[in-house]
mmCIF file of C-alpha atoms in Angstrom:
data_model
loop_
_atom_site.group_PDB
_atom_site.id
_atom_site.type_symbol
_atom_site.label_atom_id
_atom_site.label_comp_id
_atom_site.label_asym_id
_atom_site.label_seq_id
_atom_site.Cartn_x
_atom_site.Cartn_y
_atom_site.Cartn_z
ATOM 1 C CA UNK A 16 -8.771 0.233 -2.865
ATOM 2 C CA UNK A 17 -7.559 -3.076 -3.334
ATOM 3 C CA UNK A 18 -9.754 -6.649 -4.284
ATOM 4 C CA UNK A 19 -10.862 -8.052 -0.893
ATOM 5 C CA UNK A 20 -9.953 -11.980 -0.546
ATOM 6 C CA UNK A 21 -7.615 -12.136 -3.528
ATOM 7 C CA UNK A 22 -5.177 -13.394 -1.374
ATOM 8 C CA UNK A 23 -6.796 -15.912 0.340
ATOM 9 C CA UNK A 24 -8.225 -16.834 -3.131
ATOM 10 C CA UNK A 25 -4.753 -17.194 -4.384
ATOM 11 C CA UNK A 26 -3.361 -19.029 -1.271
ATOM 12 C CA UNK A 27 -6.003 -21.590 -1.870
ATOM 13 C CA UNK A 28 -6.332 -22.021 -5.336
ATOM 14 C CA UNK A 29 -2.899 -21.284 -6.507
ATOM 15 C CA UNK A 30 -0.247 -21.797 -3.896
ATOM 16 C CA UNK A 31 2.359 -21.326 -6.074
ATOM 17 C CA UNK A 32 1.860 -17.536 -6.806
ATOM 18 C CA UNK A 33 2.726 -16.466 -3.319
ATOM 19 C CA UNK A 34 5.951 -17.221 -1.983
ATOM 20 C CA UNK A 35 9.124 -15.749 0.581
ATOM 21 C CA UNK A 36 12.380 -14.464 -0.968
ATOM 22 C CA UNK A 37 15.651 -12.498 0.738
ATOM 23 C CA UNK A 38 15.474 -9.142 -0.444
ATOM 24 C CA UNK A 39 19.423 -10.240 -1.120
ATOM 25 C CA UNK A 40 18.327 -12.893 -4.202
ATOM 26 C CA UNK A 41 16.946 -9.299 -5.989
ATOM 27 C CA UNK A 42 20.323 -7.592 -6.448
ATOM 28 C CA UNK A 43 20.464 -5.674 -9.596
ATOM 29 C CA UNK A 44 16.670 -4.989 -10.176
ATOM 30 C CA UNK A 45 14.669 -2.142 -11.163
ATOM 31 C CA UNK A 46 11.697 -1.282 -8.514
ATOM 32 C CA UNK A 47 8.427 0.981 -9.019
ATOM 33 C CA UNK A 48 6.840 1.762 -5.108
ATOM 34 C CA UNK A 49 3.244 3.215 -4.137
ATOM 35 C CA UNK A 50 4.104 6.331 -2.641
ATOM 36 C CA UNK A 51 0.955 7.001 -1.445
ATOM 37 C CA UNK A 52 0.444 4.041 0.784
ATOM 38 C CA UNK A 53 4.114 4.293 2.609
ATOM 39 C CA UNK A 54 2.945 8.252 2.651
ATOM 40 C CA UNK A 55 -0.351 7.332 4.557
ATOM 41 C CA UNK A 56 1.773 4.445 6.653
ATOM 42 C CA UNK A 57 4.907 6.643 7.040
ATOM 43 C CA UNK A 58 2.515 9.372 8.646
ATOM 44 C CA UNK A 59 1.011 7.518 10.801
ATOM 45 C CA UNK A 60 4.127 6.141 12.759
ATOM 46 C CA UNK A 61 6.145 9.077 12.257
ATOM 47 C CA UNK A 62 4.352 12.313 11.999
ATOM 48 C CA UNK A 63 5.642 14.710 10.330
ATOM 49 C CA UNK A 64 8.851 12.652 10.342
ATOM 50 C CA UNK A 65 7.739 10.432 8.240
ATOM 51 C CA UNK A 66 10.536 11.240 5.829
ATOM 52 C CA UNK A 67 12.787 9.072 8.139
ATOM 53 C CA UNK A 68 11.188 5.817 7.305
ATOM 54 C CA UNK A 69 11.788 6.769 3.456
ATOM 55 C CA UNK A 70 15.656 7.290 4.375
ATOM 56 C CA UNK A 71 15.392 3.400 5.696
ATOM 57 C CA UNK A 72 13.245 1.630 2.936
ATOM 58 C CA UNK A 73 15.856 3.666 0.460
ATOM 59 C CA UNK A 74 18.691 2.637 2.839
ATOM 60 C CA UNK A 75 17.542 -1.228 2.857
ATOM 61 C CA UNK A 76 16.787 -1.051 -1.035
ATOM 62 C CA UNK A 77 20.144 0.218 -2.144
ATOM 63 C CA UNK A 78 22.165 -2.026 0.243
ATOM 64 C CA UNK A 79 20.787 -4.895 -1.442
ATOM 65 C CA UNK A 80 21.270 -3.361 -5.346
ATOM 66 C CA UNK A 81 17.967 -2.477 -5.824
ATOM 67 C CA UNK A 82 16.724 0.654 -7.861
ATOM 68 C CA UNK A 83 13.952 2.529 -6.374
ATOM 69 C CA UNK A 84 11.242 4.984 -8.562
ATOM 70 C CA UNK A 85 8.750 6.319 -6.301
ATOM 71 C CA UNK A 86 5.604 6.748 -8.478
ATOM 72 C CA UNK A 87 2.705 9.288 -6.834
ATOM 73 C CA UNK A 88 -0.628 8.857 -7.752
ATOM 74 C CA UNK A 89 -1.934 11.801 -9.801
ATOM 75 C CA UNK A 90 -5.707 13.025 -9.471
ATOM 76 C CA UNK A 91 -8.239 10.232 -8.870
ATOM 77 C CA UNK A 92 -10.656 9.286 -11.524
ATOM 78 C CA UNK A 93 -14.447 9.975 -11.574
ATOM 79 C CA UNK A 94 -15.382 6.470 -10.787
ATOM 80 C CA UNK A 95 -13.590 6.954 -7.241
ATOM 81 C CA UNK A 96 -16.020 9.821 -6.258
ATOM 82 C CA UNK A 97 -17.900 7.737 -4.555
ATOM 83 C CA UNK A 98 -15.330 5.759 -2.162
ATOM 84 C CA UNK A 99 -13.437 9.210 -1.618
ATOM 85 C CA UNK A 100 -16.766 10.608 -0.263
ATOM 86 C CA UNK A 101 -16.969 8.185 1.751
ATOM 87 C CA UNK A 102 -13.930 9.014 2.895
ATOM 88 C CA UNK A 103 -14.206 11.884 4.356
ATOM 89 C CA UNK A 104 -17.717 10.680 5.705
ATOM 90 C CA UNK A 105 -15.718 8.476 8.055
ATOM 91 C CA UNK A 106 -12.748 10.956 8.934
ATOM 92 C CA UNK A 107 -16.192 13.775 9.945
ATOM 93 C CA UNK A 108 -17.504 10.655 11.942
ATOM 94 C CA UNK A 109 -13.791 10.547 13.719
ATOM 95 C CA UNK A 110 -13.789 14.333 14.211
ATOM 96 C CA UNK A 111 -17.528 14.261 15.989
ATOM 97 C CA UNK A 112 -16.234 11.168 18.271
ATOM 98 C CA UNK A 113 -13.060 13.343 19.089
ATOM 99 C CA UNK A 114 -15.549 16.589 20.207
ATOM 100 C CA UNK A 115 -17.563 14.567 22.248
ATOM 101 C CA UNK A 116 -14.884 12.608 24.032
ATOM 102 C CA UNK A 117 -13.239 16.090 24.722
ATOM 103 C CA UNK A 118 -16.647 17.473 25.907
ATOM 104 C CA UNK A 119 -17.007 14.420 28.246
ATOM 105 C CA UNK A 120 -13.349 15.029 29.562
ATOM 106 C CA UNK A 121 -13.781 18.539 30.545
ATOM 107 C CA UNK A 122 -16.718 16.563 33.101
ATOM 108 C CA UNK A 123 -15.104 14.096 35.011
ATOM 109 C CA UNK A 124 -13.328 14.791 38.125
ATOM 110 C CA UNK A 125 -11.838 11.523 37.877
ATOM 111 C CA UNK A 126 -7.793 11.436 36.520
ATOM 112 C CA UNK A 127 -7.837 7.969 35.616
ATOM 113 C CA UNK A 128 -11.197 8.403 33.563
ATOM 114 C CA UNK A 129 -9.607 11.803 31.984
ATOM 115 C CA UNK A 130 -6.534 9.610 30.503
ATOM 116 C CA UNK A 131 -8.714 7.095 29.491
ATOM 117 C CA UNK A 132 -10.026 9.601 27.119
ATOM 118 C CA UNK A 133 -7.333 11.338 26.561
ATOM 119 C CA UNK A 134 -5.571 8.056 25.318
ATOM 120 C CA UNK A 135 -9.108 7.240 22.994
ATOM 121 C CA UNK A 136 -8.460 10.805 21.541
ATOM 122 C CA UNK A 137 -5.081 9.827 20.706
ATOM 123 C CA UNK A 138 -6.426 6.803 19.481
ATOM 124 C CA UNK A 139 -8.975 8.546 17.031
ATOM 125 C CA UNK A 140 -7.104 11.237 15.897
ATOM 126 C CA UNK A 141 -4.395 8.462 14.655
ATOM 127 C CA UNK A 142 -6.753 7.750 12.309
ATOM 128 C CA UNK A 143 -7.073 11.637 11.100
ATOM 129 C CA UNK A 144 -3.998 11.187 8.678
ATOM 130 C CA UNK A 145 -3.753 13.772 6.279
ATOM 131 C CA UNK A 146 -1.205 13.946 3.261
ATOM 132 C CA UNK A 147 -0.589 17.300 1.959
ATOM 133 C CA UNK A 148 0.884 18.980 -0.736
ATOM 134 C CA UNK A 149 3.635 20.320 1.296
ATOM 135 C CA UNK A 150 4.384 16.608 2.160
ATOM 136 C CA UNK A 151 4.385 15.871 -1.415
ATOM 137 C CA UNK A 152 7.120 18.560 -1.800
ATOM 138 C CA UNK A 153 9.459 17.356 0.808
ATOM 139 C CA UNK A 154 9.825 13.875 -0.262
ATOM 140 C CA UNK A 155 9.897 15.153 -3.892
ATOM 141 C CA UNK A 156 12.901 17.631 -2.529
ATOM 142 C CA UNK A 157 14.399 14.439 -0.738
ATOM 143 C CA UNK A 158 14.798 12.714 -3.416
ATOM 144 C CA UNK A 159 15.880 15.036 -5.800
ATOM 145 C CA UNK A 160 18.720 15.619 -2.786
ATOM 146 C CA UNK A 161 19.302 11.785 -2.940
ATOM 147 C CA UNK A 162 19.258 11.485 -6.747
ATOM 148 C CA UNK A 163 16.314 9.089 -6.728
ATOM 149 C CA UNK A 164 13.977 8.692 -9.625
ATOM 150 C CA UNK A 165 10.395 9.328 -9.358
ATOM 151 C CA UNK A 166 7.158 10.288 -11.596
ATOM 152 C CA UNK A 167 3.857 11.878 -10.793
ATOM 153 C CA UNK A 168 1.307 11.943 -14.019
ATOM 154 C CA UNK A 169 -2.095 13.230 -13.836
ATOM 155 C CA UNK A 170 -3.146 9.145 -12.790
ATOM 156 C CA UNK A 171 -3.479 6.767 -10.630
ATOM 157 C CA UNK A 172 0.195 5.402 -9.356
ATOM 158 C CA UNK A 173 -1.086 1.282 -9.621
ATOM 159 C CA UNK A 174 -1.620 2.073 -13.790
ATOM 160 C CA UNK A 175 1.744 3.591 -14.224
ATOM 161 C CA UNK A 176 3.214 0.723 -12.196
ATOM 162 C CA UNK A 177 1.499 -2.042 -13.658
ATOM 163 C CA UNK A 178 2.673 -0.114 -16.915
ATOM 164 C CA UNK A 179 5.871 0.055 -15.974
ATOM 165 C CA UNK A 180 5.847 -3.569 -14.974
ATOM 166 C CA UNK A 181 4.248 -5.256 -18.222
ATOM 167 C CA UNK A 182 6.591 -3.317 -20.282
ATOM 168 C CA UNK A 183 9.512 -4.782 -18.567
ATOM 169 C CA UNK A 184 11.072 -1.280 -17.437
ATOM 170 C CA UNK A 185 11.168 -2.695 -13.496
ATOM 171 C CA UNK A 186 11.214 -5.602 -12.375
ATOM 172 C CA UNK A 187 8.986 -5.608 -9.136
ATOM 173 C CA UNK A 188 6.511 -2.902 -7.938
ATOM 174 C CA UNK A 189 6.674 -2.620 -4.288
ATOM 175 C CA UNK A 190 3.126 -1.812 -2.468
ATOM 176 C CA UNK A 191 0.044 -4.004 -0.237
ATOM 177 C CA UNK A 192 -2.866 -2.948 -3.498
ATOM 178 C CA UNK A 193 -3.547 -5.717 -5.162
ATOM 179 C CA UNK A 194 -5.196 -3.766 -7.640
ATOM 180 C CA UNK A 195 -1.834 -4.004 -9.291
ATOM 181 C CA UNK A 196 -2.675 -7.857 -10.199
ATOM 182 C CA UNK A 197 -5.186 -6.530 -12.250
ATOM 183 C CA UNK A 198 -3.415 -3.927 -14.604
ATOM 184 C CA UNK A 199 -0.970 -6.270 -15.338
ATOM 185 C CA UNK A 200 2.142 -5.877 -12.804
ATOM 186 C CA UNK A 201 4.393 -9.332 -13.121
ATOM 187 C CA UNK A 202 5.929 -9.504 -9.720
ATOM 188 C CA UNK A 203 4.127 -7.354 -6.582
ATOM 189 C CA UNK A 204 5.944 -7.412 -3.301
ATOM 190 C CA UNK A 205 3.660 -6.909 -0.110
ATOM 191 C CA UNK A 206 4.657 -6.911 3.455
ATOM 192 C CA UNK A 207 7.736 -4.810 2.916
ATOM 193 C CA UNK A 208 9.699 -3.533 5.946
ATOM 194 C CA UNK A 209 11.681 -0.928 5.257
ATOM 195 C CA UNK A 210 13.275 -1.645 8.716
ATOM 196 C CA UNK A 211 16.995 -3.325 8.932
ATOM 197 C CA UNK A 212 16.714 -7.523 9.952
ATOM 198 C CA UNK A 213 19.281 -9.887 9.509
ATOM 199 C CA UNK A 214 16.826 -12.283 10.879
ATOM 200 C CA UNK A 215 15.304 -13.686 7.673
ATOM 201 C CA UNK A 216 12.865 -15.742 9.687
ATOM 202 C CA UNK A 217 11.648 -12.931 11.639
ATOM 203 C CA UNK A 218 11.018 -10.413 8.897
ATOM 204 C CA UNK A 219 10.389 -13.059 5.555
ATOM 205 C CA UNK A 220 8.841 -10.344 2.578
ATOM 206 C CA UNK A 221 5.848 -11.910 0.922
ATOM 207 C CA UNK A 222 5.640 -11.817 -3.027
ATOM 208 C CA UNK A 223 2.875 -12.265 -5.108
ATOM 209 C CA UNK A 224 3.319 -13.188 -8.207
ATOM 210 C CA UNK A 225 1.289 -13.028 -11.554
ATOM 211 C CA UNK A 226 2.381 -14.868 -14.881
ATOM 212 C CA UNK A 227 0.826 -13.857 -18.494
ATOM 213 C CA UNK A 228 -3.267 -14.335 -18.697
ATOM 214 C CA UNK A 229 -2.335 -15.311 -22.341
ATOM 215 C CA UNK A 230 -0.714 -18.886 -21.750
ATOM 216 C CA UNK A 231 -4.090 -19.307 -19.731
ATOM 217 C CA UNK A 232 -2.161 -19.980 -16.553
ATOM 218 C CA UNK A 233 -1.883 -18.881 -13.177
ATOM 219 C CA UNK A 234 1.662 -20.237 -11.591
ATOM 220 C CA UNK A 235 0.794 -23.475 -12.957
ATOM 221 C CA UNK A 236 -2.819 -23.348 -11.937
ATOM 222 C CA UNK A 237 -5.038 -23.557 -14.746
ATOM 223 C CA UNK A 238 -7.925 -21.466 -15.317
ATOM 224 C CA UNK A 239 -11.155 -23.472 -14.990
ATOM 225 C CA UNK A 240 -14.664 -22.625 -16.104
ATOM 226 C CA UNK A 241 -14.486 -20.512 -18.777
ATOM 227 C CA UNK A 242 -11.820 -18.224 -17.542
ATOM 228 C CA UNK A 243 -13.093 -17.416 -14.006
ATOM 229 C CA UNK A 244 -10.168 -16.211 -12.379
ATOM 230 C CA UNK A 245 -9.091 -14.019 -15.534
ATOM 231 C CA UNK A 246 -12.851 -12.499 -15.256
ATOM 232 C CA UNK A 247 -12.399 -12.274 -10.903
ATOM 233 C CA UNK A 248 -9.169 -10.157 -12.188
ATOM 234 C CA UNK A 249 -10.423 -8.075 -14.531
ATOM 235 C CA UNK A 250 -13.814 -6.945 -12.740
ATOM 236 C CA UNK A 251 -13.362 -6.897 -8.842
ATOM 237 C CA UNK A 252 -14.611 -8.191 -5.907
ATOM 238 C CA UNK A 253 -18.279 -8.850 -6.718
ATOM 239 C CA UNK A 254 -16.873 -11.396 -9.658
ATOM 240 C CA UNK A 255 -14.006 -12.853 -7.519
ATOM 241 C CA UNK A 256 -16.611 -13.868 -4.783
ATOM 242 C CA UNK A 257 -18.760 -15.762 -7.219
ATOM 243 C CA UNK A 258 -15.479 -17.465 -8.705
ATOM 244 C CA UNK A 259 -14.640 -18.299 -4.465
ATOM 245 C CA UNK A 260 -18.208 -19.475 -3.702
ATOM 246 C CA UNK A 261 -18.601 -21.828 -7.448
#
């Protein structure tokens, strides 16, 4: 789900807690990745070959050292009933556009007008992405095949993460939540390509970076009334905005 304008918030008040690194300067480290948002990103490019852009964010991990576990999320808890509903609220809305564009279609005489729709079809059903448990099973196979470690627990994939994180067994967790900020991960990568670039200044990958709430610090940006950011952190977006707007 994510905490909208953390970023910016950081950017502004804390400049120092997001900043580029070569993927090179991380040689050696352990790192925990969201499986379900490359799954949902993955599908979407790819298809149902969306087990070839795993091969190439494995590919560009282990050519620079780096140790991936894949961590699946595990059944969602109660409190995201609501947001899931909503959901598939929005993916029914995308399935009634899809029958009436294909009912207008079937009406016009014109070509040009019928690929027009036909490409707004496309466009919708894009959105349709669905990840299944057979999907689940052929990545799991992959990396089984590719001797790559992963865990799926019966919870969310940012808690086991962050876990993994604040108890020091990786080093980085690889994924765009920032969610993670908030269960304690240490270093969160974002803007990961999995794709091959020499070109550092093409392709730079953007870290975020969180140090311990207990030295009452952010990067060297101290907390100011009374703990605000710690309490934007720890509650969500309806905190963080008052923090932004005081």
């Amino acid at each position: 789900m994510g905490i909208k304008e953390l970023g910016s918030f950081l950017q502004q008040n804390c400049p120092d807690a997001i900043y580029n690194v070569k993927l090179s300067d991380k040689k050696g480290c352990v790192c925990a990745i969201d499986v379900s948002l490359f799954m949902y990103k993955f599908k979407y490019s790819k298809g149902e070959d969306f087990l070839e852009k795993f091969i190439e964010q494995i590919n560009r991990l282990k050519v620079n050292n780096i140790t991936p576990i894949y961590v699946f999320d595990g059944l969602p808890p109660k409190e995201k009933t609501d947001t899931i509903t909503e959901r598939k609220d929005k993916k029914n809305e995308y399935k009634e556009q899809i029958k009436i564009l294909k009912e207008q279609q079937t009406n016009v005489d014109n070509e040009t007008s019928s690929k027009t729709i036909e490409q707004e079809i496309e466009k919708i059903n894009k959105k349709l992405i669905y990840v299944t448990k057979d999907n689940i099973n052929q990545l799991k196979y992959m990396l089984d095949l590719l001797n790559i470690k992963y865990i799926h627990k019966d919870c969310e994939a940012d808690l086991i993460n962050s876990k993994l994180s604040s108890e020091g067994y990786v080093d980085m967790v690889i994924s765009e939540d920032m969610d993670h900020l908030t269960n304690g991960t240490k270093y969160l990568i974002r803007d990961f390509n999995e794709e091959m670039d020499q070109d550092y200044s093409r392709n730079p990958l953007a870290w975020v970076c969180i140090l311990s709430f207990g030295e009452h610090r952010f990067l060297g940006c101290h907390l100011k009334k009374n703990g605000a950011l710690i309490s934007a952190l720890e509650y969500g977006e309806d905190t963080l905005r008052k923090s932004i707007s005081k």
